[in-house]
Tab-separated table of C-alpha atoms in Angstrom:
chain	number	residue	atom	x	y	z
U	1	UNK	CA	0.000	0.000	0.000
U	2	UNK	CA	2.959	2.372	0.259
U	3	UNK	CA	3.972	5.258	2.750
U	4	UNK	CA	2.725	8.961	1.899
U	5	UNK	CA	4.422	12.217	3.113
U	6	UNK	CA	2.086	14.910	2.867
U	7	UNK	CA	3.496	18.742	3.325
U	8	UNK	CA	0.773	21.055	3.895
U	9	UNK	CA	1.030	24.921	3.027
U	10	UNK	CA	2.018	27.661	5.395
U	11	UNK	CA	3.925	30.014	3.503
U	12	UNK	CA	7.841	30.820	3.533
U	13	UNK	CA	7.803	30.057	7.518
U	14	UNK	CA	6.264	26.972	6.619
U	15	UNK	CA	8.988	25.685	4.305
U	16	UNK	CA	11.756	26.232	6.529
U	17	UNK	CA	9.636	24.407	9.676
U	18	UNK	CA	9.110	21.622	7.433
U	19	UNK	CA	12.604	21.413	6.208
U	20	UNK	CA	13.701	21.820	9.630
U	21	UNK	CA	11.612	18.691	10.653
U	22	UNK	CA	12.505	16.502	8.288
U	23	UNK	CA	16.272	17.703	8.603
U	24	UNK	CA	15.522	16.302	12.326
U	25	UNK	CA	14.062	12.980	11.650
U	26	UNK	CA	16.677	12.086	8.875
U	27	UNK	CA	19.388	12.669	11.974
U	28	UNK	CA	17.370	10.710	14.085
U	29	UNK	CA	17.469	7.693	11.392
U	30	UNK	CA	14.066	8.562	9.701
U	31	UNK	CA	14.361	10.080	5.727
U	32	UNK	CA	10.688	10.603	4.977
U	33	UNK	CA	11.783	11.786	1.666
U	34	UNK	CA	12.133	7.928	0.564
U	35	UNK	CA	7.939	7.900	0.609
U	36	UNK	CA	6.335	6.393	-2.315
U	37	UNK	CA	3.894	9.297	-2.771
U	38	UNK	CA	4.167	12.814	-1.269
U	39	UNK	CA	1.425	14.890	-1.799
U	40	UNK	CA	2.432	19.293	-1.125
U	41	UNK	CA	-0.164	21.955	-0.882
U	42	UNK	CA	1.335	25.802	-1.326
U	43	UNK	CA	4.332	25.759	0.925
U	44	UNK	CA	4.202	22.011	0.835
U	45	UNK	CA	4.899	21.846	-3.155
U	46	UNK	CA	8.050	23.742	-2.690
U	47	UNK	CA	9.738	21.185	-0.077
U	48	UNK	CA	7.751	18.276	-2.096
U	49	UNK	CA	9.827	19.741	-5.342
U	50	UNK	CA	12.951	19.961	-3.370
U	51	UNK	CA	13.031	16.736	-1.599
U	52	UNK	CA	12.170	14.395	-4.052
U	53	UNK	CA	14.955	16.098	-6.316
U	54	UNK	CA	17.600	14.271	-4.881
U	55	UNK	CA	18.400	17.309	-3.318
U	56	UNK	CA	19.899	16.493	0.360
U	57	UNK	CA	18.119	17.328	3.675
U	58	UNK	CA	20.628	18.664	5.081
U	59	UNK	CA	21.806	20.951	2.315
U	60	UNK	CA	18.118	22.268	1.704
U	61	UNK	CA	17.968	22.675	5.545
U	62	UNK	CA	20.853	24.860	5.469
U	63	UNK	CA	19.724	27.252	2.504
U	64	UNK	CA	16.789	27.897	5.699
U	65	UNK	CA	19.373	29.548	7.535
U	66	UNK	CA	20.529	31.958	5.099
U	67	UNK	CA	20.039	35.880	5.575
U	68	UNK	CA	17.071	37.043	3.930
U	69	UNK	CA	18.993	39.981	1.594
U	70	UNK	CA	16.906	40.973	-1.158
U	71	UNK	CA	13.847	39.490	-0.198
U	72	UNK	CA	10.561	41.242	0.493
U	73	UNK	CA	7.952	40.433	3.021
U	74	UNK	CA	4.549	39.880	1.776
U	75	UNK	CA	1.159	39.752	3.505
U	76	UNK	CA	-1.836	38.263	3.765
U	77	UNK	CA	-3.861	41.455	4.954
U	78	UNK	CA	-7.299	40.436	7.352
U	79	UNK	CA	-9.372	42.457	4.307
U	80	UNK	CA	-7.902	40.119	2.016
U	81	UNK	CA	-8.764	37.036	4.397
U	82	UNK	CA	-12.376	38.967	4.713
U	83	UNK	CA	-13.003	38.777	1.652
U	84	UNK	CA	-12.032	35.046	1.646
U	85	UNK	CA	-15.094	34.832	4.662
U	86	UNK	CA	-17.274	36.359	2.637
U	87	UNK	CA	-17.120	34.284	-0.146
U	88	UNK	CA	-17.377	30.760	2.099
U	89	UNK	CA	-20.596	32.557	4.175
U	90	UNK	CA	-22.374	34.042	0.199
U	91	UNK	CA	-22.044	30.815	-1.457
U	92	UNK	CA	-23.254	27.459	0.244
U	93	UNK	CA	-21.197	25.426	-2.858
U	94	UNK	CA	-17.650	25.469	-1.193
U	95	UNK	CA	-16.850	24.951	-5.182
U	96	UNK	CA	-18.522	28.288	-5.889
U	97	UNK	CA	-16.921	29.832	-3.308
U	98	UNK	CA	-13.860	29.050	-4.342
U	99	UNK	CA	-14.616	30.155	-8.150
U	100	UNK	CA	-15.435	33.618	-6.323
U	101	UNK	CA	-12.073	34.297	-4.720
U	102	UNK	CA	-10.768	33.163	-7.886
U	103	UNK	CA	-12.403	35.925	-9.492
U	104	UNK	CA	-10.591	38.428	-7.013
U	105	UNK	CA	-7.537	36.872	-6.964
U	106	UNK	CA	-5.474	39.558	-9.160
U	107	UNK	CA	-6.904	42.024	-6.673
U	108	UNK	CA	-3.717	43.359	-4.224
U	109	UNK	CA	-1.548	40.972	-6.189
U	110	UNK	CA	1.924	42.116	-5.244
U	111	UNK	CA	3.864	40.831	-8.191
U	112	UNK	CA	3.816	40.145	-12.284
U	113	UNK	CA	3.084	36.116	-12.927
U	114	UNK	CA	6.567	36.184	-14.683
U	115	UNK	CA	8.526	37.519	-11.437
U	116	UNK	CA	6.725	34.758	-9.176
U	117	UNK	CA	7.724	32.166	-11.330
U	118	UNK	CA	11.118	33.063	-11.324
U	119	UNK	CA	11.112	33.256	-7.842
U	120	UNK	CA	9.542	29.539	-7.632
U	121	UNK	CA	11.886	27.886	-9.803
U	122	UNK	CA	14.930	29.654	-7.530
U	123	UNK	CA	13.894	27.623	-4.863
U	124	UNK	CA	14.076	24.262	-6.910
U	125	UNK	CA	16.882	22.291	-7.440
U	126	UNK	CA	15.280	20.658	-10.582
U	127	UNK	CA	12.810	21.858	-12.908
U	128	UNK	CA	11.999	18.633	-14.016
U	129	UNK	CA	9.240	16.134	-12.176
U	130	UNK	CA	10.946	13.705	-9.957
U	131	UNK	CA	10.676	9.530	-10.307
U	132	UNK	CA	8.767	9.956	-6.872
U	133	UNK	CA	4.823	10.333	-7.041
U	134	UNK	CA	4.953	13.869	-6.564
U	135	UNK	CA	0.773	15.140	-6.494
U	136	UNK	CA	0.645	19.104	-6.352
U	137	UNK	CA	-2.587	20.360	-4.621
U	138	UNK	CA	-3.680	23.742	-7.124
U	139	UNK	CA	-7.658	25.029	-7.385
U	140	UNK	CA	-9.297	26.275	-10.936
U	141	UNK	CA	-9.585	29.629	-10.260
U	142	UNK	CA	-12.587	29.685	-12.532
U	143	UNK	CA	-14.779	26.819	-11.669
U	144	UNK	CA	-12.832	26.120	-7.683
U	145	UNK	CA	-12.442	22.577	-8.296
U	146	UNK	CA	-9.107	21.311	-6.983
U	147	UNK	CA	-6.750	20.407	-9.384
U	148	UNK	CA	-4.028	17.907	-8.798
U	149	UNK	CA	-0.457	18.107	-11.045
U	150	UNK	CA	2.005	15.163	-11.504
U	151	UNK	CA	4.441	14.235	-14.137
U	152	UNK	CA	1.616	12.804	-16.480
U	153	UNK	CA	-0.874	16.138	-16.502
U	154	UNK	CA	1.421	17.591	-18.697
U	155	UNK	CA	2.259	20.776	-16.899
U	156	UNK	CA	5.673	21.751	-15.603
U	157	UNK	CA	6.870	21.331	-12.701
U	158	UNK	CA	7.545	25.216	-12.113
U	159	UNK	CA	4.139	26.070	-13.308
U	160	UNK	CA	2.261	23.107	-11.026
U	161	UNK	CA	4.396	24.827	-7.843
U	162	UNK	CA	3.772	28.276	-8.980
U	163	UNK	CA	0.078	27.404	-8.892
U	164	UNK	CA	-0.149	25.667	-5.579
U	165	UNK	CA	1.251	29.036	-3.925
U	166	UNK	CA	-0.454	31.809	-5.764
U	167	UNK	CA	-2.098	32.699	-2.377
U	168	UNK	CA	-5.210	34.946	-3.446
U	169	UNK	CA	-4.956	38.580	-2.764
U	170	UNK	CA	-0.958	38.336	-2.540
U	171	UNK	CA	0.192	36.798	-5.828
U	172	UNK	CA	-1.275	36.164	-8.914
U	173	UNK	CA	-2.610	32.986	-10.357
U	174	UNK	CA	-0.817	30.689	-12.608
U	175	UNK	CA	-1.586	29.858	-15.805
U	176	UNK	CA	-1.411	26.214	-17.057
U	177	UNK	CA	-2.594	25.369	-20.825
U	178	UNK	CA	-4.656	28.669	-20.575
U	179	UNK	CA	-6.629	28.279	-17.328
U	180	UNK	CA	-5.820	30.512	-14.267
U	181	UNK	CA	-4.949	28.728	-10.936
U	182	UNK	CA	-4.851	29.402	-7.261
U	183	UNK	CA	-3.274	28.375	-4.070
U	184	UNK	CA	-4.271	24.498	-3.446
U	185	UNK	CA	-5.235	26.073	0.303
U	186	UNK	CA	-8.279	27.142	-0.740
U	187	UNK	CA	-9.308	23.842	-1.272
U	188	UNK	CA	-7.273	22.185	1.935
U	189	UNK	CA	-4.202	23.351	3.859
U	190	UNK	CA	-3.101	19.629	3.511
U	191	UNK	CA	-5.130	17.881	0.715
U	192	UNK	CA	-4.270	14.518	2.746
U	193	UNK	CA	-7.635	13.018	1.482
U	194	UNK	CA	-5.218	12.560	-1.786
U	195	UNK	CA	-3.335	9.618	0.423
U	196	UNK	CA	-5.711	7.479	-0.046
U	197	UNK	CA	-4.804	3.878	-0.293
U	198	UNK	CA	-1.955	4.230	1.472
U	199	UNK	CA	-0.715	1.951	4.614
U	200	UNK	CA	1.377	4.910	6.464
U	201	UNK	CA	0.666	8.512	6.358
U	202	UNK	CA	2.389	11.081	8.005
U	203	UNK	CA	1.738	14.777	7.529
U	204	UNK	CA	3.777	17.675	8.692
U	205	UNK	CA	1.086	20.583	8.484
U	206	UNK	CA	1.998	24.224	9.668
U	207	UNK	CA	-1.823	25.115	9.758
U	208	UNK	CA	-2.948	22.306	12.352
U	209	UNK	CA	-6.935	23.475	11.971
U	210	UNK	CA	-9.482	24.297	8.964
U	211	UNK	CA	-11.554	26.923	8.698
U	212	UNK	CA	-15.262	27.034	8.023
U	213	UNK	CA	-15.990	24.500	4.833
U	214	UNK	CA	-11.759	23.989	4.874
U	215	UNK	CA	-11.055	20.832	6.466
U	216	UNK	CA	-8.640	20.825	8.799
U	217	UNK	CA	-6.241	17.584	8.335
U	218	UNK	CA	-6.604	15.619	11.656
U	219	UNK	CA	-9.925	14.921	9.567
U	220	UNK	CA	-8.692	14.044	7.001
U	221	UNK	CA	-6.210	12.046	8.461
U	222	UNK	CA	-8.997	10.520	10.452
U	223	UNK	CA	-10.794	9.520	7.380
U	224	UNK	CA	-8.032	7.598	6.275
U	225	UNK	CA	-7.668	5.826	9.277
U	226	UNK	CA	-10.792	4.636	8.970
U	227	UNK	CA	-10.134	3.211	5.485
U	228	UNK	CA	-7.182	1.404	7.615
U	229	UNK	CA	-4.036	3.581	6.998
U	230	UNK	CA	-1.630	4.241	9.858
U	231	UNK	CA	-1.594	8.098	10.474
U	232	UNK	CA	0.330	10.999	12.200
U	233	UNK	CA	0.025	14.552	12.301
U	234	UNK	CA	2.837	16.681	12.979
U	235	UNK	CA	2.179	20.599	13.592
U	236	UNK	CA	4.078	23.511	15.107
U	237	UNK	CA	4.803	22.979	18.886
U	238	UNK	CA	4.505	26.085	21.033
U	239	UNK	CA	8.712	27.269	20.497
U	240	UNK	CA	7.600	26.903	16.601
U	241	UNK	CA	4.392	28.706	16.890
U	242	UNK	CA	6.487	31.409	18.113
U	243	UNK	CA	9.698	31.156	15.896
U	244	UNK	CA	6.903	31.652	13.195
U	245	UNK	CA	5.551	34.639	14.094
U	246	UNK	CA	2.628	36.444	13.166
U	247	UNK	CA	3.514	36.629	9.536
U	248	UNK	CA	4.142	33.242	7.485
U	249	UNK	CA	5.286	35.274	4.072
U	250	UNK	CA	7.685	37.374	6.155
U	251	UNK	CA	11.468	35.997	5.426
U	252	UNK	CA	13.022	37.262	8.371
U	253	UNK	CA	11.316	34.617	10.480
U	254	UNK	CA	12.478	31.874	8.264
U	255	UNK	CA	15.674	31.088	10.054
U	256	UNK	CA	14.343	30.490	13.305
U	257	UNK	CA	11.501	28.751	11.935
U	258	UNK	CA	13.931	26.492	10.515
U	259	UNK	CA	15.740	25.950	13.516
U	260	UNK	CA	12.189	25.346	15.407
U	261	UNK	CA	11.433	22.322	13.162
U	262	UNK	CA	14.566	20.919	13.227
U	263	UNK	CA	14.722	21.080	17.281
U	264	UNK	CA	10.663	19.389	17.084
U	265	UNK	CA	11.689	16.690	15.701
U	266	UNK	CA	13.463	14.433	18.031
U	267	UNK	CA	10.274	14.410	20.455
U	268	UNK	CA	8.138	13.384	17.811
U	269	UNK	CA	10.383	11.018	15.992
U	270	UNK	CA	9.123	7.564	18.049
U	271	UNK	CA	5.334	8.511	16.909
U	272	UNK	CA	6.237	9.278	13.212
U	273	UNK	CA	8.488	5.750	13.669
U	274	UNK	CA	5.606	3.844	14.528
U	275	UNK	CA	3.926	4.897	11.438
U	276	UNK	CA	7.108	4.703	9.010
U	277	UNK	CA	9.191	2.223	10.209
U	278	UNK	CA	12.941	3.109	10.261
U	279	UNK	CA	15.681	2.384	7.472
């Protein structure tokens, strides 16, 4: 039945805490990057990407720690998230809902779709789509159906990332074979329902809870546990919660978030074990 890692979004804070976790676990003797399937949503399709690259842990861990020079903070401002409300409480469809924050996604969009793909692809080691199952979590932003990229949809693997992060209100959609897409959030911060089948699951989610009509994945996780998989759910501990700040798309925290992950992971390594196996 296979093992499943599934990376759940959380923006640039997100990355590093995940890379910092699984950084931790590969020192304490588990590499979750050898899963059969990995399944990233927003922040979660970066480190999917880089992982299953061939890239090492420890190397992609390290580019964490580096000084944020150049880079911008962004923001995802409480109208913006508003609006989001809105949109959930107007439309009873969740898939209509999501078609109308499509529709505003351009609005406050803080860069060209050119500039945020280039900025994608410089955090991949490899353009191209790895022998791993690699699913990428990405919603229509004209009819809000989730969309799911791997190697045999036909769209790169630049274009599938730059579409699972184009958070609505702070960066524009994507476009893929002519159709606009948004941030694979909007449909799940994990999308773990898409590890079905498999016998082991384990999910490192920055978001821990949904929202509204978003599930949150300790139900999706449970679902799947009731089809029989083993499970476990791995979120920010308190120290991470506060390494991460307030802002997830704010660089300067990425560091310590990093460091956060990485420190996590020994206490939670037994529990992930359990699920896994070791080497």
């Amino acid at each position: 039945m296979g093992r499943t890692l599934v990376l759940g979004g959380g923006g640039v804070t997100g990355i590093a805490w995940e890379l910092g976790v699984l950084a931790g676990l590969r020192e304490a003797g588990l590499d979750l990057s050898a899963a059969d399937t990995v399944v990233g949503t927003s922040a979660g399709s970066v480190v999917g990407a880089q992982i299953t690259s061939g890239a090492a842990i420890e190397d992609l861990y390290a580019r964490q720690l580096r000084p944020p020079d150049g880079e911008i903070a962004a923001r995802l401002h409480p109208g913006v998230l508003a609006r989001w409300a809105w949109a959930f409480v107007r439309e009873r469809d969740p898939r209509r809902a999501r078609a109308r924050i499509g529709r505003m996604a351009h609005a406050g969009s803080g860069s060209s779709v050119a500039e945020r793909r280039r900025v994608i692809a410089s955090r991949l080691p490899s353009v191209q789509w790895p022998r791993t199952d690699l699913l990428i979590a990405a919603v229509d932003a004209r009819t809000g159906e989730r969309a799911v990229f791997e190697r045999t949809t036909g769209a790169a693997l630049v274009d599938a990332v730059t579409a699972s992060c184009a958070v609505p209100g702070v960066w524009p959609p994507a476009v893929i074979g002519g159709r606009p897409y948004i941030d694979g959030g909007v449909h799940s911060t994990s999308n773990a329902d898409l590890a079905a089948g498999s016998g082991g699951v384990v999910a490192l989610c920055p978001i821990a809870r949904g929202a509204g009509p978003l599930p949150g994945p300790a139900d999706e996780l449970a679902a799947l546990e009731a089809s029989g998989a083993r499970t476990a759910l791995v979120s920010p501990d308190a120290a991470a919660v506060a390494a991460i700040g307030p802002n997830v798309l704010d660089p300067a925290a990425r560091a310590a978030s990093a460091r956060a992950g990485r420190a996590q992971a020994p206490a939670v390594a037994e529990r992930i074990a359990g699920v896994w196996g070791r080497e």
